[in-house]
Tab-separated table of C-alpha atoms in Angstrom:
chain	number	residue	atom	x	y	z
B	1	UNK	CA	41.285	-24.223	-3.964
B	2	UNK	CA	39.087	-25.727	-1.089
B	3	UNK	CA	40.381	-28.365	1.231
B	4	UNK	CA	37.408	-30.296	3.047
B	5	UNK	CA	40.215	-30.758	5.741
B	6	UNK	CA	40.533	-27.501	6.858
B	7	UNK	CA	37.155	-26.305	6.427
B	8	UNK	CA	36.035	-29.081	9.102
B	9	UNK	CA	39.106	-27.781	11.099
B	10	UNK	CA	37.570	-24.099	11.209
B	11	UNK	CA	34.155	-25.496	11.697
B	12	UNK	CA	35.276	-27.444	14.702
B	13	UNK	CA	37.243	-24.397	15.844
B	14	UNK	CA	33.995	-22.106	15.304
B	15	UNK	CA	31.913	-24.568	17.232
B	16	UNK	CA	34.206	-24.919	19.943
B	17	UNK	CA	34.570	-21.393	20.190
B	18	UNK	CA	31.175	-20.894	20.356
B	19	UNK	CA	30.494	-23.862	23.184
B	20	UNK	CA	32.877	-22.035	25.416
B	21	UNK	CA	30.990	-18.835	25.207
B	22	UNK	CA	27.901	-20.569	25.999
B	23	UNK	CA	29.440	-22.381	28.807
B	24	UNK	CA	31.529	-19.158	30.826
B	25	UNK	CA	28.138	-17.172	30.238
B	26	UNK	CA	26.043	-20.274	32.026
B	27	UNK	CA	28.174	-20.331	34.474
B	28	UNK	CA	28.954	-16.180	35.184
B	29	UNK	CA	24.872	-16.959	35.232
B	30	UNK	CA	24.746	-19.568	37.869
B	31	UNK	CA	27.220	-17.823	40.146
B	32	UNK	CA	25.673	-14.302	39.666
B	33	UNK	CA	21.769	-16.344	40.897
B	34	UNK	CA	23.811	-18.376	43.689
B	35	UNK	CA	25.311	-15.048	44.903
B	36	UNK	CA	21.558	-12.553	44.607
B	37	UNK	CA	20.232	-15.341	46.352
B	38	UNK	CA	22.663	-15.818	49.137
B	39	UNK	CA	22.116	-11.895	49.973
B	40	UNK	CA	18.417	-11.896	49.839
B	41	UNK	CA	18.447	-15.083	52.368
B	42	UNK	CA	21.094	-13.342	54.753
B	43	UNK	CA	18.915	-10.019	54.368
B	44	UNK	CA	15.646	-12.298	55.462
B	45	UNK	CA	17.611	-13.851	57.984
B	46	UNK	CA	18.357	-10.469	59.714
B	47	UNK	CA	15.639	-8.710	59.372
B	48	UNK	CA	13.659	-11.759	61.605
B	49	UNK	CA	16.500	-11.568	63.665
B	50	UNK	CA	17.585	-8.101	64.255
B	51	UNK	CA	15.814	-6.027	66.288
B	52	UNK	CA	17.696	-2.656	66.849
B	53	UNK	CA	18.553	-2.400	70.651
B	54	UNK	CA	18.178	-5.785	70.875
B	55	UNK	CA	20.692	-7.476	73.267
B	56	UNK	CA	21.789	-10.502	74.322
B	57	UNK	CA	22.980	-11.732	77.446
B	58	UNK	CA	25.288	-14.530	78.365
B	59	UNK	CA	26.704	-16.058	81.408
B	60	UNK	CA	27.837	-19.710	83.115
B	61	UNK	CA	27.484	-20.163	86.630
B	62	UNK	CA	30.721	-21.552	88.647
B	63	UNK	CA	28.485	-25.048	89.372
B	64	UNK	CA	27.301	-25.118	85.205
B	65	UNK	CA	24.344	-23.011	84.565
B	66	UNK	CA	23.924	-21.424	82.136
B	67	UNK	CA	22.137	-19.085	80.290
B	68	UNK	CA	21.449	-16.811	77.725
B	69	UNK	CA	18.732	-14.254	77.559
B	70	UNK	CA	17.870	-12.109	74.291
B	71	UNK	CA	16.450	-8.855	75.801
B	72	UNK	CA	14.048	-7.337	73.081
B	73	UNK	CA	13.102	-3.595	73.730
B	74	UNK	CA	9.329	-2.674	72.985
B	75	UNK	CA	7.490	0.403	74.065
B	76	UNK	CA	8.953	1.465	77.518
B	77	UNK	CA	9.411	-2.247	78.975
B	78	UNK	CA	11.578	-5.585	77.290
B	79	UNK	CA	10.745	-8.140	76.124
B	80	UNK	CA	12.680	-11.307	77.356
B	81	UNK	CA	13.649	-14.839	75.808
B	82	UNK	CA	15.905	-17.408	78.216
B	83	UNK	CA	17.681	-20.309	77.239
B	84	UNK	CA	18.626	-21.861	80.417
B	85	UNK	CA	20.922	-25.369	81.229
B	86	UNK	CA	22.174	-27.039	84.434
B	87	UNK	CA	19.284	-26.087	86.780
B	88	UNK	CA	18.522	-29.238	88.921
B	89	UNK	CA	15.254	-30.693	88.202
B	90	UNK	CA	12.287	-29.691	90.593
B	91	UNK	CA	13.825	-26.412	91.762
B	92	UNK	CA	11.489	-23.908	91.673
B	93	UNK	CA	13.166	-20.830	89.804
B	94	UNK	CA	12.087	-17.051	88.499
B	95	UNK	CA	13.386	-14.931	86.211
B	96	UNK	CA	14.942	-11.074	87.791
B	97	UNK	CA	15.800	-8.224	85.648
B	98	UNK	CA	17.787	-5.899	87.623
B	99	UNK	CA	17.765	-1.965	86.053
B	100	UNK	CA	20.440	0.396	86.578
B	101	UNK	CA	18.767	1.924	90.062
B	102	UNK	CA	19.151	-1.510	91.862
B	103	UNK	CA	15.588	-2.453	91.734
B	104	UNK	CA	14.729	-6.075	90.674
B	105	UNK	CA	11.645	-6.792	88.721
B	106	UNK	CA	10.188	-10.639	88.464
B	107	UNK	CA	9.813	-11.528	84.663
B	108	UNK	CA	8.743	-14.939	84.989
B	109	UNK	CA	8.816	-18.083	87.263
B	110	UNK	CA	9.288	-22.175	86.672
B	111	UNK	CA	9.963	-25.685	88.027
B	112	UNK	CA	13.546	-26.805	86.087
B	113	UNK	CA	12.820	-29.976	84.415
B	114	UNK	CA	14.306	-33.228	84.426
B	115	UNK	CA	17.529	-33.291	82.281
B	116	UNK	CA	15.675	-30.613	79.522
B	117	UNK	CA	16.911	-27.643	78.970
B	118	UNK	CA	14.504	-24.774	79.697
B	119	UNK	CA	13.061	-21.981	77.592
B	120	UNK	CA	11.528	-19.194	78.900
B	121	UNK	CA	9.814	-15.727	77.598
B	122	UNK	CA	9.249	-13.403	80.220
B	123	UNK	CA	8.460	-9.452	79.947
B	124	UNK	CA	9.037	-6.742	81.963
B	125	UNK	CA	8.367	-2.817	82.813
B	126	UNK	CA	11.895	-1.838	82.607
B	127	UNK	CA	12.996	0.983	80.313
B	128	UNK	CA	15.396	-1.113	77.983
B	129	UNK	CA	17.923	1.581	78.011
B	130	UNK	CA	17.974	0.943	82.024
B	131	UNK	CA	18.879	-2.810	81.871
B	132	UNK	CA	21.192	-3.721	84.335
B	133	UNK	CA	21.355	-6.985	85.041
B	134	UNK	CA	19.155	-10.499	84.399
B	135	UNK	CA	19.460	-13.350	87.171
B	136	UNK	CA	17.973	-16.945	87.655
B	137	UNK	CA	16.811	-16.473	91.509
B	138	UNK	CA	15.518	-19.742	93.214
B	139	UNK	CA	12.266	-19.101	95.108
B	140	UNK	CA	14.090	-19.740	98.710
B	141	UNK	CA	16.489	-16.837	97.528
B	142	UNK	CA	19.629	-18.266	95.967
B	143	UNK	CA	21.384	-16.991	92.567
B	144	UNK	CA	22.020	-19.527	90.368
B	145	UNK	CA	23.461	-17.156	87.807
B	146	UNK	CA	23.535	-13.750	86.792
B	147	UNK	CA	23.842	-12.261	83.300
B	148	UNK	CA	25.182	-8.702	83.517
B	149	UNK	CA	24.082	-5.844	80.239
B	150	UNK	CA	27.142	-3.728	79.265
């Protein structure tokens, strides 16, 4: 005997079934693209940002400066990037990598702006494995801060 009810009952129940499917597999998609992408952006991300030996250097001054310097090794010398806040505009100011023997080395010089902060790439023939120390060292011979490698 057929029963139009319960035929549209299983057809419903077929239909349904086969919605669902769709629906968990578009979605096990989505999250399965949302992840892959996710690890190829963090991968990106560190590979620009990375370097190995890299280091970076932080310290804040008793009065408020600070600074932060990303020491980048290249052949036999660094490369040097300093983000720098809380120098009083107009003083004159240099950049001094310090190695491990006590000898300072002048990576760079500048007049602080007024109320900016300061950015500064410097370089320097220091072996990177020898990095001691970088200071902000105003041109009349005061520290202003000093950023210490460990």
């Amino acid at each position: 005997m057929h029963d139009p009810i319960l035929d549209r009952t299983l057809r419903r129940v077929r239909a349904e079934r086969v919605r669902d499917h769709r629906r968990r597999g578009g979605v096990a998609a989505a999250v399965g693209t949302t992840l892959a992408a996710a690890v190829l952006a963090g991968g990106v991300y560190l590979g620009q940002h990375s370097v190995p030996g890299e280091r970076v250097l932080v310290a804040t001054a008793a009065d408020g400066v600070r600074m932060t310097v990303t020491a980048t090794p290249a052949d036999g010398w660094l490369r040097l990037r300093a983000d720098l806040d809380g120098i009083d505009p107009g003083q004159r100011c240099e950049l001094v990598v310090t190695d491990t023997a006590g000898r300072r080395y002048l990576a760079g010089g500048w007049v602080a702006s007024r109320g900016e902060d300061t950015s500064l790439a410097g370089a320097v023939v220091v072996d990177p494995r020898d990095l001691a120390a970088v200071s902000v060292v105003t041109t009349d011979g005061r520290t202003l801060v000093t950023a210490t490698a460990r």
